[in-house]
C-alpha cells in the first residue's frame, strides 16, 4: 500500500540517500537500519509527509501523498523522536487531547493506561514521570488509533524489557489485522515477525 | 473506535489546551500585564508628569505598550509545541492546519490581548485620559489586539524552528504592525476632540477580517516550513 | 503558465537563460546610465526655485520607483516558488532581496540629501520617506530570515512566505502612512512633487529610470547565476562547466 519511488534526500549539501525504492504491503513490518546520520529519521519524516523529497515521490494506495495529504493523514500514525507529549499536562489530558485532534470519541482511558503500567500516574503532570513512562504515554496511541500505517522512530527508546515485549505483541496484532509498520530501531526485534523486511541505509560522504 | 470529523471539536480542543496551559502557569497571563503597566509608568517619569502633556500622548503610549507586550507571548505561541513534537501531531492529524492555527491564535489573544482590554480603564486613569476617549481606547484595543496576534503569529511561525528566533521575530513583525498603530491611535485622538471616529474603527475591523481569512494560511505554511 | 515555466524548472536551463539575458541587460544599463546621467546632470535646465540641487531627482526618483518595483518582482517570484514549487524561483527571491535593499537605501540617502537644502533638515517624517524606510525594514526582514536558517531549502521557502506577506501589507502600510502624514502636518512638502514636470526634465528622468531598472536586472541576474551554481554545485553539469572554465 505504500510505495517509495526513487526518493532522494539532500541535507546541507550531503546526499543522504539517492534513488531509494521500496514498498510496504498490508501485514508487513519494515525495519530501517543503518548507522547514525545515515538518514533514517529524514526518510521517516519524508514518509510522514513533513518534508518533501528532493526527488521522487511517496505513493499511498497509488496516490501521491503530497496531493492527498488529508486522506493520507487519516490512515497514518506517526510517533517521532519528539513524541508530542506535553509535559505540563497529565497522561489522561495528553491522550484525550490527541484523541480530540484526530476526531476520535473518547473511550474509558483508565483501563488502557493501566494496561501500559501507568496505574496511579494518570493525573500527574507528565514531567514528573520517568523517561520510560513518558514514552508509554505516547505509545498509548497505538492502542487507540485505527490508522493502517504506523511510522515509528525509535519506539523502544527508554522502555524496559517487559515494555518492549508488550509493544511487539501489539505490533503482531496490528499486522494480523492488516496494518503495516515502518520503524527505525537500534535494538533487534526480539519477537519473530514472519513478514519482517529490512532496508539498510549506508552512511554516504 | 468511532471517528467523526468535526471542525468545532478540533477548534475547542486546541483552544482549551492552550488556555488551560496558560492558566496553569499564571505568569504567562500576569507578566504581559505587568510589563504593560511598567512601560506605561515609565513615560511620566521620562517626559514629566504634566497632566495635559500625558493626556495628549496617552493614545500613543498605550498602543506602543500594547504592541510590545503582545510581542512577549508570541515567541512561546508555537515554541513548546514545536519542541515536544505536538506540532508534528497537529500537522499529521487529518484536519486542516489553518483551523488549528486559528484556534491557537484565538487562545493567544484571550491570554494576552483580552486582559489588556479589560485593564484599560486603569491605564487611562494613570495617563489622565479623558473619559470620552476611554470608549475609543477600549474599542480600538478590542479590534486591534486580535489583529496583532494574527500578524505576530506569522512571524512566530516563521521563526519557531530557529534557535534564537525571538529578536528576529520582532524585526519581522513590528513593521507590519504600523497600520494598526496608525489607525488605532488616530481613532483615540479623534475621540478626544469629540469627533466621529467610526471610520478608523471600520478600517481596523476590515483589516481584522482580512487577517482572519488570510493569516491562518500564511501561518500554517510557515509552520510547515519550520517543521520540515 | 506552468507550460511556459516548466522548462526553467531545471536549474541548467535557468542558468542558460540568465546567460542569454545578461548581455542585453548589461548593455542597456551602461548606455542608458551614461546618457541619463550626462543629460540629467549636465544638460537639463536648472529648476527656477531649487536651482541645481533638484538634480538629485535623477537618482532619487528612479531608485525610489525601483525599490517598489524590485519588491513586487521579488513577491511575484515568491508566489511562483510556493505555488509551483520551483526552487529556482526561491533563488530568484533571494537574488533580488539584497539588490532591492540597496536601492531602497539609495533612495533614502538621496532623499535625505535632498531634504537638507529643501526642508533644512536631514530627516523629515514625510509620507514617502517614511514608507521607504518601512520598505527597507521589510527587505531587511526577508534577508535576515533567510540567513537565520541553516537549511537553505527551508530558508528559501520561509523568505518567500515573508515576501508575500509583505507585499500584501505594503499598500496598506503605504496608504496608512500617507493618511497619517496628511493628518499630522500640512501638505506643504508634498506640493513640490505633485507639480507638473517640464519635458526637458521628464525625458532624462525616464532614461534614468530605464537605466536603474536595467541595472537592478543585471545585478539580479549575476546573483541568480551564482545562487544556482552554489546550490547545484554537486550536479554533473556544474562540474563540467567548472572544468571547462
XYZ file of C-alpha atoms in Angstrom:
678
model
C 0.000 0.000 0.000
C 2.976 2.332 0.494
C 5.439 2.912 -2.328
C 8.673 4.823 -2.008
C 9.570 5.803 -5.549
C 13.143 6.836 -6.403
C 13.347 9.139 -3.404
C 16.410 11.338 -2.966
C 17.214 13.443 0.070
C 19.971 16.056 0.226
C 20.704 17.781 3.530
C 23.280 20.540 3.962
C 24.961 19.639 0.655
C 25.236 15.984 1.681
C 23.286 13.385 -0.215
C 21.737 11.124 2.448
C 20.212 8.653 0.042
C 19.534 8.703 -3.661
C 17.033 6.862 -5.822
C 15.617 4.805 -2.976
C 12.837 2.384 -3.906
C 10.786 0.032 -1.777
C 7.228 -0.778 -0.978
C 5.330 -1.914 2.056
C 2.204 -4.023 1.895
C -0.570 -4.880 4.317
C 0.628 -7.116 7.105
C 4.274 -6.225 6.592
C 6.718 -4.693 9.021
C 9.829 -2.943 7.773
C 12.840 -2.008 9.791
C 15.153 0.765 8.613
C 18.697 0.048 9.654
C 21.909 1.992 9.306
C 24.438 3.976 11.318
C 23.740 7.355 12.928
C 23.481 10.101 10.349
C 22.545 7.761 7.531
C 19.204 9.490 7.122
C 16.757 7.116 8.796
C 14.856 9.860 10.571
C 14.906 12.057 7.456
C 13.359 9.216 5.484
C 10.661 8.677 8.121
C 9.817 12.383 8.064
C 9.557 12.282 4.289
C 7.269 9.252 4.519
C 5.165 11.033 7.136
C 4.881 13.981 4.744
C 6.601 16.614 6.899
C 9.313 17.328 4.397
C 9.299 16.867 0.660
C 11.903 14.637 -1.003
C 14.372 16.383 -3.296
C 13.387 13.960 -5.998
C 10.864 11.154 -6.268
C 7.505 10.643 -4.586
C 5.714 8.719 -1.871
C 2.568 6.933 -3.013
C -0.107 5.645 -0.661
C -2.733 3.421 -2.289
C -1.217 4.576 -5.606
C -1.878 8.248 -4.816
C 0.894 10.775 -4.141
C 0.715 11.848 -0.504
C 1.743 15.419 -1.279
C -1.545 15.881 -3.121
C -3.852 13.806 -0.939
C -2.349 14.578 2.440
C -5.563 14.850 4.450
C -6.767 11.433 3.298
C -3.324 10.007 3.960
C -3.111 11.589 7.402
C -6.260 9.742 8.426
C -4.547 6.415 7.702
C -1.211 7.391 9.259
C 0.026 7.224 12.822
C 3.389 8.898 13.320
C 5.328 8.838 16.570
C 8.619 10.618 16.157
C 11.720 11.104 18.189
C 9.844 14.033 19.737
C 6.705 12.267 20.853
C 4.204 15.094 21.022
C 3.516 14.660 24.721
C 3.131 17.912 26.622
C 4.982 17.582 29.915
C 2.824 20.155 31.719
C -0.319 18.116 31.194
C -1.210 14.792 32.787
C -1.262 11.476 30.949
C -5.045 11.494 30.662
C -5.094 15.074 29.369
C -2.422 14.278 26.804
C -4.176 11.207 25.497
C -7.603 12.809 25.354
C -6.202 15.862 23.559
C -4.633 13.574 20.987
C -7.965 11.771 20.574
C -9.775 15.070 20.065
C -7.397 16.450 17.442
C -7.845 13.243 15.489
C -11.614 13.194 15.812
C -11.939 10.095 17.981
C -14.679 9.850 20.541
C -13.270 9.379 23.984
C -13.304 5.862 25.441
C -12.664 4.949 29.073
C -8.960 5.783 29.298
C -8.013 4.414 32.725
C -8.070 0.686 31.788
C -5.856 1.338 28.774
C -3.401 3.419 30.787
C -3.383 0.660 33.417
C -2.534 -1.909 30.756
C 0.552 0.150 29.955
C 1.661 0.242 33.564
C 0.623 3.777 34.362
C -1.678 2.966 37.285
C -1.840 5.827 39.753
C 0.079 8.138 37.452
C -2.839 9.104 35.231
C -3.354 12.576 36.677
C 0.225 13.522 37.484
C 1.881 16.053 35.140
C 3.932 14.032 32.700
C 7.136 15.913 33.576
C 7.122 14.056 36.948
C 7.240 10.662 35.206
C 10.342 8.729 34.208
C 11.564 8.694 30.611
C 10.166 5.209 30.038
C 6.785 6.165 31.487
C 6.683 9.289 29.311
C 7.350 7.101 26.289
C 4.460 4.856 27.351
C 2.106 7.847 27.468
C 2.978 8.490 23.809
C 2.626 4.840 22.860
C -0.931 4.641 24.250
C -1.928 5.931 20.805
C -1.034 2.574 19.293
C -3.870 1.009 21.265
C -6.385 3.735 20.375
C -5.706 4.559 16.753
C -7.409 2.906 13.803
C -4.675 4.012 11.384
C -3.420 1.411 8.921
C 0.141 2.664 8.595
C 2.352 3.182 11.611
C 5.549 5.157 11.212
C 7.638 4.921 14.368
C 11.020 6.488 15.055
C 12.902 4.513 17.734
C 9.760 3.385 19.583
C 11.685 1.242 22.083
C 13.825 4.083 23.460
C 13.788 4.114 27.269
C 11.375 1.158 27.504
C 12.167 -1.745 29.832
C 12.215 -5.382 28.685
C 8.589 -6.071 29.508
C 7.591 -2.855 27.766
C 9.462 -3.849 24.625
C 7.806 -7.281 24.615
C 4.370 -5.778 25.213
C 4.855 -3.326 22.349
C 5.936 -6.056 19.963
C 2.881 -8.057 20.914
C 0.805 -5.063 19.852
C 2.766 -4.941 16.570
C 1.772 -8.540 15.862
C -1.902 -7.758 16.472
C -1.701 -4.757 14.151
C -0.052 -6.762 11.382
C -2.614 -9.544 11.724
C -5.441 -7.069 11.294
C -3.930 -5.929 8.001
C -1.865 -2.956 9.119
C 1.688 -2.076 8.186
C 4.602 -0.762 10.222
C 7.673 1.210 9.217
C 10.130 1.726 12.044
C 13.703 2.521 12.935
C 15.358 0.886 15.882
C 18.868 0.120 17.004
C 17.668 -2.779 19.125
C 16.977 -6.037 17.362
C 13.370 -7.049 17.401
C 13.084 -9.913 19.918
C 9.801 -11.294 18.636
C 9.932 -13.176 15.372
C 7.917 -11.450 12.651
C 7.363 -13.599 9.592
C 6.871 -10.546 7.393
C 9.900 -8.589 8.517
C 11.869 -6.749 5.856
C 14.996 -4.725 6.470
C 16.220 -1.767 4.459
C 19.734 -0.657 5.266
C 20.848 2.896 4.602
C 24.585 3.331 4.244
C 26.363 6.383 5.535
C 27.429 8.374 2.492
C 30.114 11.005 2.441
C -13.187 3.344 17.765
C -15.628 5.686 16.158
C -14.204 8.640 14.361
C -16.001 11.778 13.345
C -14.955 14.887 11.520
C -15.939 17.956 13.453
C -14.126 21.228 12.943
C -15.647 22.637 16.079
C -14.263 19.801 18.224
C -10.783 20.382 16.860
C -11.024 24.125 17.452
C -12.189 23.734 21.025
C -9.620 21.019 21.775
C -6.688 23.167 20.641
C -8.108 26.329 22.183
C -8.795 24.808 25.598
C -5.401 23.128 25.749
C -3.580 26.422 25.253
C -5.775 28.404 27.611
C -5.535 25.654 30.231
C -1.743 25.645 29.996
C -1.627 29.427 30.321
C -3.790 29.362 33.434
C -1.576 26.654 34.969
C 1.460 28.890 34.622
C -0.186 32.104 35.670
C 2.968 34.079 34.896
C 2.070 33.804 31.246
C -1.042 35.878 31.815
C 0.217 38.160 34.554
C 3.632 39.078 33.118
C 2.449 40.849 29.949
C 0.031 42.938 32.027
C 2.758 43.852 34.494
C 5.062 44.685 31.609
C 2.383 46.901 30.074
C 1.863 48.649 33.418
C 5.578 49.248 33.955
C 6.140 50.576 30.430
C 3.240 52.972 30.898
C 4.559 54.224 34.215
C 7.972 54.856 32.628
C 6.557 57.524 30.351
C 5.530 60.061 33.028
C 8.963 59.543 34.580
C 10.664 60.188 31.255
C 8.651 63.110 29.902
C 7.340 64.691 33.096
C 4.058 64.326 34.958
C 2.191 67.296 33.485
C -1.424 66.044 33.023
C -2.089 67.870 29.749
C 1.037 66.511 28.098
C 0.286 62.973 29.303
C -3.288 63.092 28.061
C -2.033 64.275 24.686
C 0.453 61.414 24.440
C -1.726 58.752 26.061
C -3.024 57.092 22.841
C 0.490 56.645 21.537
C 1.825 55.417 24.856
C -0.977 52.896 25.355
C -0.633 51.496 21.857
C 3.146 51.245 21.766
C 2.997 49.479 25.146
C 0.290 47.168 23.782
C 2.439 46.280 20.753
C 5.412 45.459 22.936
C 3.505 43.415 25.492
C 1.764 41.244 22.899
C 5.219 40.526 21.464
C 6.160 38.924 24.796
C 3.882 35.916 24.497
C 4.334 35.436 20.754
C 7.639 33.626 20.899
C 6.049 30.974 23.124
C 2.998 30.611 20.875
C 4.352 27.662 18.865
C 7.680 27.007 20.570
C 6.538 24.465 23.191
C 4.513 22.570 20.614
C 7.476 22.618 18.268
C 9.908 21.364 20.899
C 7.795 18.498 22.215
C 6.578 17.313 18.803
C 2.923 18.325 19.249
C 3.178 20.429 16.113
C 4.003 17.322 14.084
C 0.976 15.586 15.568
C -1.211 18.553 14.616
C 0.113 18.507 11.051
C -0.366 14.746 10.812
C -3.953 14.980 12.068
C -6.475 14.841 9.275
C -7.737 18.367 9.956
C -6.551 21.399 8.007
C -3.684 23.067 9.850
C -5.082 26.549 9.258
C -8.032 25.772 11.522
C -5.711 24.543 14.270
C -3.717 27.728 13.881
C -6.867 29.845 14.139
C -7.622 28.186 17.475
C -4.103 28.799 18.752
C -4.193 32.471 17.767
C -7.592 32.847 19.434
C -6.147 31.331 22.611
C -3.164 33.677 22.439
C -5.487 36.650 22.198
C -7.623 35.512 25.134
C -4.493 35.126 27.236
C -2.610 38.311 26.266
C -4.934 40.690 24.388
C -8.172 40.394 26.309
C -6.618 41.158 29.732
C -5.220 44.389 28.285
C -8.657 45.399 27.047
C -10.125 44.709 30.474
C -7.412 46.691 32.250
C -7.739 49.766 30.023
C -9.727 51.918 32.495
C -6.830 51.664 34.916
C -4.272 52.704 32.311
C -6.492 55.540 31.157
C -6.627 56.756 34.747
C -2.836 56.688 35.073
C -2.397 58.758 31.929
C -5.154 61.294 32.571
C -7.022 60.190 29.506
C -10.391 61.908 29.217
C -13.393 59.730 29.864
C -14.686 60.453 26.346
C -11.563 58.796 24.965
C -11.922 55.732 27.177
C -14.551 54.070 24.996
C -12.446 54.702 21.906
C -9.393 53.178 23.593
C -11.308 50.067 24.632
C -12.809 49.664 21.156
C -9.501 50.076 19.319
C -7.815 47.593 21.627
C -10.718 45.182 21.167
C -10.348 45.300 17.369
C -6.611 45.870 17.221
C -5.120 43.334 19.644
C -6.518 40.274 17.809
C -5.004 41.772 14.668
C -1.662 41.964 16.456
C -1.995 38.303 17.448
C -2.675 37.241 13.860
C 0.181 39.220 12.306
C 2.540 38.245 15.090
C 1.713 34.564 14.692
C 3.035 34.696 11.121
C 6.392 35.851 12.445
C 6.267 33.284 15.250
C 5.536 30.516 12.753
C 8.431 31.526 10.532
C 10.959 31.685 13.365
C 9.862 28.800 15.610
C 12.425 26.416 14.133
C 15.316 28.777 14.822
C 17.419 28.703 17.962
C 17.318 32.456 18.548
C 14.046 33.299 16.885
C 12.808 35.822 19.450
C 14.510 39.042 18.354
C 14.307 38.164 14.676
C 10.569 37.679 15.093
C 10.157 41.227 16.439
C 12.123 42.562 13.474
C 9.812 40.786 11.058
C 6.591 41.638 12.824
C 6.910 45.224 14.082
C 6.939 46.893 10.616
C 3.735 45.022 9.801
C 2.123 46.460 12.954
C 2.417 50.041 11.705
C -1.041 50.360 10.060
C -2.726 49.077 13.223
C -0.797 51.589 15.289
C -1.675 54.483 12.982
C -5.403 53.851 12.775
C -5.845 52.922 16.421
C -4.038 55.976 17.813
C -5.800 58.235 15.364
C -9.184 56.892 16.459
C -8.361 57.711 20.079
C -7.000 61.129 19.082
C -10.146 61.920 17.154
C -12.330 60.869 20.068
C -10.526 63.303 22.415
C -11.691 66.059 20.080
C -15.247 64.664 20.390
C -15.336 63.890 16.694
C -16.649 60.812 14.951
C -14.040 58.048 14.825
C -16.139 55.266 13.309
C -14.115 55.477 10.075
C -10.903 54.379 11.751
C -12.747 51.617 13.608
C -14.222 50.415 10.318
C -10.752 50.217 8.784
C -9.448 48.298 11.800
C -12.419 45.957 11.512
C -11.799 45.428 7.805
C -8.130 44.669 8.447
C -9.168 42.183 11.143
C -11.477 40.409 8.694
C -8.722 40.183 6.096
C -6.387 38.823 8.751
C -8.880 36.173 9.939
C -9.243 34.920 6.382
C -5.677 35.126 5.103
C -3.333 34.975 8.103
C -4.085 31.316 9.031
C -2.974 30.243 5.543
C 0.304 32.134 5.889
C 0.835 30.863 9.443
C 0.200 27.232 8.564
C 2.524 27.302 5.559
C 5.146 28.985 7.740
C 4.777 26.210 10.322
C 5.103 23.539 7.674
C 8.378 25.102 6.546
C 9.609 25.245 10.139
C 8.759 21.601 10.803
C 10.300 20.261 7.600
C 1.659 29.490 -17.149
C 3.029 26.157 -15.974
C 3.827 25.048 -19.504
C 5.717 28.229 -20.093
C 7.609 27.970 -16.812
C 8.270 24.291 -16.849
C 11.492 24.204 -18.914
C 13.073 26.655 -16.474
C 12.347 24.395 -13.515
C 15.603 22.706 -14.458
C 18.473 24.621 -12.965
C 20.634 24.197 -16.017
C 18.071 25.777 -18.341
C 17.530 28.645 -15.921
C 21.272 29.195 -15.791
C 21.452 29.314 -19.589
C 18.551 31.761 -19.680
C 20.436 34.041 -17.281
C 23.477 33.843 -19.525
C 21.455 34.755 -22.603
C 19.730 37.712 -20.961
C 22.710 39.108 -19.119
C 24.494 40.855 -22.045
C 21.319 42.675 -23.121
C 20.687 43.959 -19.642
C 24.319 44.947 -19.207
C 24.434 46.906 -22.471
C 21.157 48.706 -21.762
C 22.434 49.581 -18.272
C 25.712 51.065 -19.461
C 24.264 53.011 -22.389
C 21.205 54.417 -20.650
C 23.087 55.228 -17.461
C 25.718 57.248 -19.304
C 23.092 59.019 -21.423
C 20.774 59.600 -18.476
C 23.383 60.977 -16.104
C 25.118 63.217 -18.620
C 21.789 64.540 -19.864
C 20.210 64.871 -16.452
C 23.183 66.207 -14.514
C 24.799 68.208 -17.293
C 22.304 69.445 -19.821
C 18.807 69.526 -18.353
C 17.850 73.090 -17.335
C 18.136 74.122 -13.700
C 14.954 74.496 -11.667
C 13.899 78.136 -11.200
C 13.217 77.565 -7.489
C 15.593 74.824 -6.383
C 18.471 75.687 -8.706
C 20.821 72.793 -9.292
C 20.001 70.922 -6.092
C 16.926 69.433 -7.743
C 19.197 67.335 -9.972
C 19.310 64.650 -7.299
C 15.879 63.565 -8.516
C 17.648 61.855 -11.407
C 18.964 59.387 -8.856
C 16.360 59.652 -6.114
C 13.215 59.126 -8.165
C 14.448 56.122 -10.201
C 15.761 54.396 -7.086
C 12.512 55.046 -5.201
C 10.453 53.626 -8.080
C 12.757 50.648 -8.472
C 12.740 49.898 -4.727
C 9.000 49.237 -5.000
C 9.404 47.505 -8.362
C 12.073 45.166 -7.049
C 9.877 44.274 -4.075
C 6.964 43.424 -6.365
C 9.136 41.260 -8.596
C 10.501 39.540 -5.513
C 6.945 38.836 -4.360
C 5.977 37.515 -7.808
C 8.966 35.174 -7.709
C 7.872 34.118 -4.223
C 4.349 33.286 -5.414
C 5.778 31.230 -8.282
C 8.132 29.488 -5.845
C 5.358 28.491 -3.461
C 2.549 27.718 -5.883
C 4.545 25.761 -8.472
C 7.221 24.591 -6.039
C 10.023 25.927 -8.214
C 13.341 26.025 -6.402
C 14.786 28.420 -8.984
C 12.121 30.963 -8.131
C 13.177 30.759 -4.467
C 16.686 31.513 -5.617
C 15.337 34.483 -7.562
C 13.673 35.794 -4.383
C 16.940 35.737 -2.531
C 18.837 37.096 -5.529
C 16.612 40.187 -5.668
C 16.357 40.907 -1.929
C 19.796 42.482 -1.283
C 19.641 44.439 -4.559
C 16.254 45.824 -3.560
C 17.535 46.661 -0.087
C 20.486 48.590 -1.550
C 18.319 50.517 -3.975
C 15.952 51.379 -1.108
C 18.907 52.609 0.913
C 19.997 54.762 -2.040
C 16.501 56.219 -2.267
C 16.571 57.022 1.464
C 20.036 58.576 1.446
C 19.381 60.700 -1.640
C 16.002 61.645 -0.180
C 17.705 62.848 2.991
C 20.336 64.704 0.985
C 17.610 66.420 -0.996
C 15.744 67.213 2.193
C 18.650 69.174 3.694
C 18.519 72.150 1.233
C 14.763 71.803 0.746
C 13.409 71.479 4.263
C 16.504 72.431 6.232
C 16.719 69.047 7.938
C 18.243 65.721 7.003
C 15.212 63.788 8.027
C 11.588 64.844 7.892
C 8.744 62.430 8.576
C 7.438 62.849 5.091
C 4.985 60.170 3.956
C 7.102 58.921 1.082
C 10.332 58.800 3.050
C 8.578 57.003 5.894
C 7.102 54.402 3.526
C 10.526 53.957 2.012
C 12.040 53.411 5.465
C 9.440 50.759 6.275
C 10.125 49.136 2.907
C 13.773 48.904 3.906
C 12.723 47.171 7.144
C 10.690 44.660 5.115
C 13.671 43.924 2.859
C 15.969 43.512 5.836
C 13.413 41.181 7.443
C 13.425 38.898 4.385
C 17.219 38.930 4.297
C 17.775 38.233 7.972
C 15.145 35.494 7.969
C 16.875 33.823 5.023
C 20.274 33.970 6.681
C 18.954 32.726 10.032
C 18.071 29.319 8.572
C 20.865 26.778 8.290
C 18.939 24.634 5.839
C 18.813 26.790 2.718
C 15.822 24.934 1.292
C 13.633 25.916 4.236
C 15.254 29.340 4.188
C 14.122 29.987 0.631
C 10.554 28.968 1.380
C 10.364 30.946 4.621
C 11.727 34.053 2.868
C 9.167 33.574 0.087
C 6.290 33.417 2.565
C 7.505 36.587 4.269
C 7.897 38.375 0.919
C 4.269 37.583 0.063
C 3.006 38.675 3.478
C 4.988 41.889 2.989
C 3.580 42.624 -0.434
C 0.017 42.227 0.831
C 0.798 44.648 3.629
C 2.766 47.099 1.520
C -0.221 49.009 0.064
C -1.912 49.066 3.472
C 1.247 50.432 5.054
C 1.734 52.909 2.227
C -1.773 54.347 2.420
C -1.880 54.386 6.186
C 1.397 56.295 6.306
C 0.175 58.762 3.688
C -3.047 59.246 5.590
C -1.158 59.624 8.876
C 1.031 62.248 7.253
C -1.788 64.412 5.952
C -3.367 64.155 9.382
C -0.341 65.410 11.243
C 1.206 68.075 9.091
C 0.367 70.477 6.324
C 0.648 69.464 2.704
C 3.470 71.938 2.059
C 6.042 69.215 1.399
C 4.084 67.073 -0.988
C 3.136 70.078 -3.106
C 6.553 70.129 -4.709
C 6.181 66.621 -6.006
C 2.758 66.978 -7.494
C 3.807 69.927 -9.628
C 3.807 69.043 -13.322
C 7.283 68.284 -14.565
C 8.752 70.037 -17.619
C 9.512 67.805 -20.655
C 13.143 68.946 -20.613
C 13.435 67.261 -17.217
C 10.953 64.470 -17.883
C 12.866 62.669 -20.637
C 16.230 62.438 -18.900
C 14.307 61.175 -15.860
C 12.716 58.432 -17.967
C 16.116 57.406 -19.316
C 17.438 57.230 -15.773
C 14.511 55.081 -14.643
C 15.257 52.705 -17.519
C 18.925 52.701 -16.532
C 18.125 51.805 -12.924
C 15.678 49.082 -13.971
C 18.269 47.526 -16.267
C 20.885 47.869 -13.523
C 18.694 46.037 -10.995
C 18.064 43.380 -13.648
C 21.751 42.949 -14.398
C 22.849 42.619 -10.784
C 19.964 40.254 -10.028
C 20.886 38.016 -12.966
C 24.509 37.835 -11.838
C 23.416 36.988 -8.296
C 20.905 34.425 -9.547
C 23.608 32.712 -11.596
C 25.795 32.453 -8.517
C 22.948 31.154 -6.356
C 22.126 28.461 -8.927
C 25.760 27.371 -9.177
C 26.104 27.292 -5.411
C 23.002 25.215 -4.856
C 23.724 22.824 -7.711
C 27.442 22.537 -7.140
C 27.313 18.752 -6.803
C 25.487 18.206 -10.066
C 27.403 16.927 -13.090
C 26.529 19.909 -15.305
C 28.100 22.372 -12.857
C 31.190 20.189 -12.574
C 31.642 20.076 -16.347
C 31.046 23.827 -16.527
C 33.756 24.450 -13.965
C 36.182 22.117 -15.676
C 35.638 23.933 -18.946
C 36.333 27.344 -17.411
